[in-house]
């Protein structure tokens, strides 16, 4: 059975060198501050290194009852027995990702324009990550910035729950939530780059 998940405050991990604290400490503090789902994201091609880095995070999330997903790497998601995976438009197609993951894992998909939104198959995907809403330094190859009006228009047409991502701060999080079109907000540097990740998470809540 597919696990239930709460998208209200979604943490995406950053590169270790961009975190003020060790990654596991960031995750622990962020969960204490209210993070409801954690995505492990790494561009390191070394699967073994990623596994060792992500394993304690996966174990802590499981112990805490917080949903844990892996970005892109379906092999890693399965090896870690993660709750699911999140893929982008340049990753494996959703139909193939679902086949690999099976029916009992969560599958998220990044989406940044109306053409991608129209191509979404809600029988394969469980939620959408939509953005970037604002300029972001966390992803160098990010699509064009949407801004709140365009984001809200897209999100309102989604057949699935939407998570806003990209350059979100506490004041802009409130603006995005006020549109009534989102299930949650996702952040990277707003928590990973904070000296007090728990306080940063509470502010975003």
PDB file of C-alpha atoms in Angstrom:
ATOM      1  CA  UNK A   1       0.000   0.000   0.000  1.00  0.00           C
ATOM      2  CA  UNK A   2       1.270   3.466  -0.912  1.00  0.00           C
ATOM      3  CA  UNK A   3       2.162   5.508   2.199  1.00  0.00           C
ATOM      4  CA  UNK A   4       0.203   8.626   3.075  1.00  0.00           C
ATOM      5  CA  UNK A   5       2.205  11.818   2.746  1.00  0.00           C
ATOM      6  CA  UNK A   6       1.990  15.437   3.864  1.00  0.00           C
ATOM      7  CA  UNK A   7       3.462  18.053   1.513  1.00  0.00           C
ATOM      8  CA  UNK A   8       2.954  21.098   3.759  1.00  0.00           C
ATOM      9  CA  UNK A   9       6.661  21.791   4.316  1.00  0.00           C
ATOM     10  CA  UNK A  10       8.995  19.920   1.986  1.00  0.00           C
ATOM     11  CA  UNK A  11      12.769  19.938   2.517  1.00  0.00           C
ATOM     12  CA  UNK A  12      15.135  19.210  -0.372  1.00  0.00           C
ATOM     13  CA  UNK A  13      18.695  18.579   0.781  1.00  0.00           C
ATOM     14  CA  UNK A  14      21.495  20.748  -0.582  1.00  0.00           C
ATOM     15  CA  UNK A  15      25.148  19.991  -1.238  1.00  0.00           C
ATOM     16  CA  UNK A  16      26.952  19.330   2.074  1.00  0.00           C
ATOM     17  CA  UNK A  17      29.267  22.290   1.522  1.00  0.00           C
ATOM     18  CA  UNK A  18      26.282  24.624   1.270  1.00  0.00           C
ATOM     19  CA  UNK A  19      24.850  23.493   4.616  1.00  0.00           C
ATOM     20  CA  UNK A  20      25.785  25.289   7.826  1.00  0.00           C
ATOM     21  CA  UNK A  21      25.523  21.996   9.723  1.00  0.00           C
ATOM     22  CA  UNK A  22      26.110  18.346   8.795  1.00  0.00           C
ATOM     23  CA  UNK A  23      23.277  17.170   6.555  1.00  0.00           C
ATOM     24  CA  UNK A  24      21.810  14.731   9.074  1.00  0.00           C
ATOM     25  CA  UNK A  25      21.763  17.458  11.727  1.00  0.00           C
ATOM     26  CA  UNK A  26      19.997  19.784   9.296  1.00  0.00           C
ATOM     27  CA  UNK A  27      17.331  17.151   8.624  1.00  0.00           C
ATOM     28  CA  UNK A  28      16.843  16.375  12.331  1.00  0.00           C
ATOM     29  CA  UNK A  29      16.463  20.058  13.202  1.00  0.00           C
ATOM     30  CA  UNK A  30      14.209  20.750  10.234  1.00  0.00           C
ATOM     31  CA  UNK A  31      11.881  17.912  11.215  1.00  0.00           C
ATOM     32  CA  UNK A  32      11.816  19.283  14.752  1.00  0.00           C
ATOM     33  CA  UNK A  33      10.762  22.598  13.205  1.00  0.00           C
ATOM     34  CA  UNK A  34       7.877  21.079  11.268  1.00  0.00           C
ATOM     35  CA  UNK A  35       9.193  19.657   7.985  1.00  0.00           C
ATOM     36  CA  UNK A  36       6.742  16.980   6.821  1.00  0.00           C
ATOM     37  CA  UNK A  37       8.647  15.409   3.918  1.00  0.00           C
ATOM     38  CA  UNK A  38      12.362  15.159   3.071  1.00  0.00           C
ATOM     39  CA  UNK A  39      13.860  14.678  -0.372  1.00  0.00           C
ATOM     40  CA  UNK A  40      17.465  13.557  -0.632  1.00  0.00           C
ATOM     41  CA  UNK A  41      19.018  15.216  -3.675  1.00  0.00           C
ATOM     42  CA  UNK A  42      22.624  14.785  -4.779  1.00  0.00           C
ATOM     43  CA  UNK A  43      24.441  15.269  -8.072  1.00  0.00           C
ATOM     44  CA  UNK A  44      27.276  12.986  -6.955  1.00  0.00           C
ATOM     45  CA  UNK A  45      27.451  10.118  -9.501  1.00  0.00           C
ATOM     46  CA  UNK A  46      28.995   7.779  -6.908  1.00  0.00           C
ATOM     47  CA  UNK A  47      26.074   5.601  -5.807  1.00  0.00           C
ATOM     48  CA  UNK A  48      27.970   4.144  -2.857  1.00  0.00           C
ATOM     49  CA  UNK A  49      28.797   7.560  -1.433  1.00  0.00           C
ATOM     50  CA  UNK A  50      25.209   8.721  -1.869  1.00  0.00           C
ATOM     51  CA  UNK A  51      23.896   5.587  -0.183  1.00  0.00           C
ATOM     52  CA  UNK A  52      26.136   6.074   2.858  1.00  0.00           C
ATOM     53  CA  UNK A  53      25.164   9.739   3.071  1.00  0.00           C
ATOM     54  CA  UNK A  54      21.430   9.149   2.662  1.00  0.00           C
ATOM     55  CA  UNK A  55      21.019   6.016   4.810  1.00  0.00           C
ATOM     56  CA  UNK A  56      21.043   7.732   8.228  1.00  0.00           C
ATOM     57  CA  UNK A  57      18.648  10.364   6.864  1.00  0.00           C
ATOM     58  CA  UNK A  58      16.284   7.674   5.593  1.00  0.00           C
ATOM     59  CA  UNK A  59      16.474   5.847   8.929  1.00  0.00           C
ATOM     60  CA  UNK A  60      15.802   9.005  10.940  1.00  0.00           C
ATOM     61  CA  UNK A  61      12.839   9.948   8.759  1.00  0.00           C
ATOM     62  CA  UNK A  62      11.369   6.483   9.183  1.00  0.00           C
ATOM     63  CA  UNK A  63      11.814   6.630  12.944  1.00  0.00           C
ATOM     64  CA  UNK A  64      10.216  10.089  12.999  1.00  0.00           C
ATOM     65  CA  UNK A  65       7.276   9.162  10.779  1.00  0.00           C
ATOM     66  CA  UNK A  66       8.342  11.683   8.126  1.00  0.00           C
ATOM     67  CA  UNK A  67       8.076  10.820   4.428  1.00  0.00           C
ATOM     68  CA  UNK A  68      11.436  10.275   2.721  1.00  0.00           C
ATOM     69  CA  UNK A  69      11.932  10.376  -1.047  1.00  0.00           C
ATOM     70  CA  UNK A  70      14.975  10.352  -3.313  1.00  0.00           C
ATOM     71  CA  UNK A  71      15.538  12.709  -6.217  1.00  0.00           C
ATOM     72  CA  UNK A  72      16.106  11.109  -9.631  1.00  0.00           C
ATOM     73  CA  UNK A  73      17.981   8.005  -8.451  1.00  0.00           C
ATOM     74  CA  UNK A  74      15.405   5.205  -8.540  1.00  0.00           C
ATOM     75  CA  UNK A  75      18.084   2.634  -7.708  1.00  0.00           C
ATOM     76  CA  UNK A  76      18.952   4.559  -4.578  1.00  0.00           C
ATOM     77  CA  UNK A  77      15.285   4.973  -3.643  1.00  0.00           C
ATOM     78  CA  UNK A  78      14.832   1.199  -3.801  1.00  0.00           C
ATOM     79  CA  UNK A  79      18.111   0.440  -2.029  1.00  0.00           C
ATOM     80  CA  UNK A  80      17.137   2.754   0.835  1.00  0.00           C
ATOM     81  CA  UNK A  81      13.544   1.485   0.895  1.00  0.00           C
ATOM     82  CA  UNK A  82      12.478   5.116   0.570  1.00  0.00           C
ATOM     83  CA  UNK A  83       8.796   6.037   0.543  1.00  0.00           C
ATOM     84  CA  UNK A  84       9.247   7.098  -3.057  1.00  0.00           C
ATOM     85  CA  UNK A  85      11.145   9.166  -5.590  1.00  0.00           C
ATOM     86  CA  UNK A  86      10.949  12.507  -7.335  1.00  0.00           C
ATOM     87  CA  UNK A  87      11.858  12.872 -10.999  1.00  0.00           C
ATOM     88  CA  UNK A  88      12.354  15.790 -13.365  1.00  0.00           C
ATOM     89  CA  UNK A  89      11.526  16.350 -16.993  1.00  0.00           C
ATOM     90  CA  UNK A  90      14.993  15.132 -18.055  1.00  0.00           C
ATOM     91  CA  UNK A  91      14.904  11.964 -15.986  1.00  0.00           C
ATOM     92  CA  UNK A  92      13.275   8.640 -16.875  1.00  0.00           C
ATOM     93  CA  UNK A  93       9.691   8.974 -18.154  1.00  0.00           C
ATOM     94  CA  UNK A  94       7.024   8.673 -15.427  1.00  0.00           C
ATOM     95  CA  UNK A  95       5.646   5.431 -16.905  1.00  0.00           C
ATOM     96  CA  UNK A  96       9.057   3.773 -16.682  1.00  0.00           C
ATOM     97  CA  UNK A  97       9.771   5.259 -13.255  1.00  0.00           C
ATOM     98  CA  UNK A  98       6.475   3.882 -11.982  1.00  0.00           C
ATOM     99  CA  UNK A  99       7.266   0.463 -13.449  1.00  0.00           C
ATOM    100  CA  UNK A 100      10.622   0.409 -11.668  1.00  0.00           C
ATOM    101  CA  UNK A 101       9.269   1.696  -8.355  1.00  0.00           C
ATOM    102  CA  UNK A 102       6.114  -0.395  -8.362  1.00  0.00           C
ATOM    103  CA  UNK A 103       2.630   0.678  -7.288  1.00  0.00           C
ATOM    104  CA  UNK A 104       3.368   1.158  -3.589  1.00  0.00           C
ATOM    105  CA  UNK A 105       5.867   4.014  -3.783  1.00  0.00           C
ATOM    106  CA  UNK A 106       5.217   7.749  -4.012  1.00  0.00           C
ATOM    107  CA  UNK A 107       6.244   9.389  -7.289  1.00  0.00           C
ATOM    108  CA  UNK A 108       6.658  13.145  -7.661  1.00  0.00           C
ATOM    109  CA  UNK A 109       7.327  15.006 -10.897  1.00  0.00           C
ATOM    110  CA  UNK A 110       8.777  18.458 -11.578  1.00  0.00           C
ATOM    111  CA  UNK A 111       6.711  20.700 -13.818  1.00  0.00           C
ATOM    112  CA  UNK A 112       7.349  24.268 -14.979  1.00  0.00           C
ATOM    113  CA  UNK A 113       4.980  25.098 -17.867  1.00  0.00           C
ATOM    114  CA  UNK A 114       1.557  24.378 -19.300  1.00  0.00           C
ATOM    115  CA  UNK A 115       2.812  21.846 -21.856  1.00  0.00           C
ATOM    116  CA  UNK A 116       4.416  19.735 -19.125  1.00  0.00           C
ATOM    117  CA  UNK A 117       1.307  20.076 -16.986  1.00  0.00           C
ATOM    118  CA  UNK A 118      -0.954  18.850 -19.784  1.00  0.00           C
ATOM    119  CA  UNK A 119       1.268  15.802 -20.266  1.00  0.00           C
ATOM    120  CA  UNK A 120       0.905  14.676 -16.635  1.00  0.00           C
ATOM    121  CA  UNK A 121      -0.744  11.303 -16.113  1.00  0.00           C
ATOM    122  CA  UNK A 122      -2.312  11.323 -12.632  1.00  0.00           C
ATOM    123  CA  UNK A 123      -2.509   7.529 -12.659  1.00  0.00           C
ATOM    124  CA  UNK A 124       1.303   7.405 -12.602  1.00  0.00           C
ATOM    125  CA  UNK A 125       2.303  10.459 -10.576  1.00  0.00           C
ATOM    126  CA  UNK A 126       1.199  11.419  -7.050  1.00  0.00           C
ATOM    127  CA  UNK A 127       2.164  15.097  -6.793  1.00  0.00           C
ATOM    128  CA  UNK A 128       3.872  17.864  -8.755  1.00  0.00           C
ATOM    129  CA  UNK A 129       6.784  20.088  -7.787  1.00  0.00           C
ATOM    130  CA  UNK A 130       6.182  23.351  -9.639  1.00  0.00           C
ATOM    131  CA  UNK A 131       8.599  26.235 -10.135  1.00  0.00           C
ATOM    132  CA  UNK A 132      10.842  27.990  -9.839  1.00  0.00           C
ATOM    133  CA  UNK A 133       8.453  30.557  -8.416  1.00  0.00           C
ATOM    134  CA  UNK A 134      11.339  32.949  -7.692  1.00  0.00           C
ATOM    135  CA  UNK A 135      15.006  33.085  -8.738  1.00  0.00           C
ATOM    136  CA  UNK A 136      17.016  30.324  -7.095  1.00  0.00           C
ATOM    137  CA  UNK A 137      20.698  29.596  -6.566  1.00  0.00           C
ATOM    138  CA  UNK A 138      20.088  25.970  -5.576  1.00  0.00           C
ATOM    139  CA  UNK A 139      19.663  24.704  -9.132  1.00  0.00           C
ATOM    140  CA  UNK A 140      21.857  26.164 -11.861  1.00  0.00           C
ATOM    141  CA  UNK A 141      19.878  24.713 -14.780  1.00  0.00           C
ATOM    142  CA  UNK A 142      16.474  25.719 -13.450  1.00  0.00           C
ATOM    143  CA  UNK A 143      13.691  26.653 -15.924  1.00  0.00           C
ATOM    144  CA  UNK A 144      12.562  30.296 -16.291  1.00  0.00           C
ATOM    145  CA  UNK A 145      11.131  31.939 -13.185  1.00  0.00           C
ATOM    146  CA  UNK A 146       7.327  31.817 -13.027  1.00  0.00           C
ATOM    147  CA  UNK A 147       6.415  34.465 -10.458  1.00  0.00           C
ATOM    148  CA  UNK A 148       3.364  34.099  -8.217  1.00  0.00           C
ATOM    149  CA  UNK A 149       0.597  35.006 -10.728  1.00  0.00           C
ATOM    150  CA  UNK A 150       1.799  32.543 -13.391  1.00  0.00           C
ATOM    151  CA  UNK A 151       2.523  29.895 -10.790  1.00  0.00           C
ATOM    152  CA  UNK A 152      -0.944  30.206  -9.266  1.00  0.00           C
ATOM    153  CA  UNK A 153      -2.586  30.003 -12.700  1.00  0.00           C
ATOM    154  CA  UNK A 154      -0.674  26.806 -13.505  1.00  0.00           C
ATOM    155  CA  UNK A 155      -1.185  25.243 -10.097  1.00  0.00           C
ATOM    156  CA  UNK A 156      -4.930  25.871 -10.256  1.00  0.00           C
ATOM    157  CA  UNK A 157      -5.078  23.670 -13.363  1.00  0.00           C
ATOM    158  CA  UNK A 158      -3.160  20.769 -11.865  1.00  0.00           C
ATOM    159  CA  UNK A 159      -4.917  17.414 -11.506  1.00  0.00           C
ATOM    160  CA  UNK A 160      -2.574  16.614  -8.607  1.00  0.00           C
ATOM    161  CA  UNK A 161      -1.406  18.270  -5.362  1.00  0.00           C
ATOM    162  CA  UNK A 162       1.214  20.934  -6.083  1.00  0.00           C
ATOM    163  CA  UNK A 163       4.334  21.878  -4.146  1.00  0.00           C
ATOM    164  CA  UNK A 164       5.806  25.301  -4.906  1.00  0.00           C
ATOM    165  CA  UNK A 165       9.599  25.487  -5.148  1.00  0.00           C
ATOM    166  CA  UNK A 166      12.279  28.014  -6.022  1.00  0.00           C
ATOM    167  CA  UNK A 167      13.672  30.885  -3.951  1.00  0.00           C
ATOM    168  CA  UNK A 168      10.965  30.693  -1.288  1.00  0.00           C
ATOM    169  CA  UNK A 169      11.370  32.612   1.990  1.00  0.00           C
ATOM    170  CA  UNK A 170       8.970  32.993   4.954  1.00  0.00           C
ATOM    171  CA  UNK A 171       7.266  36.146   3.563  1.00  0.00           C
ATOM    172  CA  UNK A 172       6.895  34.700   0.056  1.00  0.00           C
ATOM    173  CA  UNK A 173       5.754  31.361   1.496  1.00  0.00           C
ATOM    174  CA  UNK A 174       2.802  33.202   3.018  1.00  0.00           C
ATOM    175  CA  UNK A 175       2.040  34.825  -0.345  1.00  0.00           C
ATOM    176  CA  UNK A 176       2.123  31.477  -2.138  1.00  0.00           C
ATOM    177  CA  UNK A 177      -0.068  29.759   0.438  1.00  0.00           C
ATOM    178  CA  UNK A 178      -2.531  32.653   0.168  1.00  0.00           C
ATOM    179  CA  UNK A 179      -3.206  31.761  -3.481  1.00  0.00           C
ATOM    180  CA  UNK A 180      -5.032  28.655  -2.277  1.00  0.00           C
ATOM    181  CA  UNK A 181      -3.470  26.576  -5.057  1.00  0.00           C
ATOM    182  CA  UNK A 182      -0.756  24.668  -3.177  1.00  0.00           C
ATOM    183  CA  UNK A 183      -0.519  21.627  -0.965  1.00  0.00           C
ATOM    184  CA  UNK A 184       2.832  22.813   0.289  1.00  0.00           C
ATOM    185  CA  UNK A 185       6.099  24.649  -0.277  1.00  0.00           C
ATOM    186  CA  UNK A 186       9.520  23.133  -0.906  1.00  0.00           C
ATOM    187  CA  UNK A 187      12.775  24.775   0.110  1.00  0.00           C
ATOM    188  CA  UNK A 188      16.467  24.060  -0.136  1.00  0.00           C
ATOM    189  CA  UNK A 189      18.742  26.897   0.975  1.00  0.00           C
ATOM    190  CA  UNK A 190      16.134  28.550   3.239  1.00  0.00           C
ATOM    191  CA  UNK A 191      16.635  25.649   5.645  1.00  0.00           C
ATOM    192  CA  UNK A 192      19.921  23.999   4.619  1.00  0.00           C
ATOM    193  CA  UNK A 193      21.760  27.318   4.637  1.00  0.00           C
ATOM    194  CA  UNK A 194      20.303  28.457   7.953  1.00  0.00           C
ATOM    195  CA  UNK A 195      22.335  28.466  11.165  1.00  0.00           C
ATOM    196  CA  UNK A 196      19.188  27.301  12.974  1.00  0.00           C
ATOM    197  CA  UNK A 197      17.273  24.957  10.626  1.00  0.00           C
ATOM    198  CA  UNK A 198      14.534  24.321  13.198  1.00  0.00           C
ATOM    199  CA  UNK A 199      13.791  28.026  13.543  1.00  0.00           C
ATOM    200  CA  UNK A 200      13.926  28.425   9.755  1.00  0.00           C
ATOM    201  CA  UNK A 201      11.389  25.617   9.358  1.00  0.00           C
ATOM    202  CA  UNK A 202       9.089  27.113  11.967  1.00  0.00           C
ATOM    203  CA  UNK A 203       9.231  30.484  10.211  1.00  0.00           C
ATOM    204  CA  UNK A 204       8.279  28.816   6.909  1.00  0.00           C
ATOM    205  CA  UNK A 205       5.399  26.985   8.594  1.00  0.00           C
TER     206      UNK A 205
END
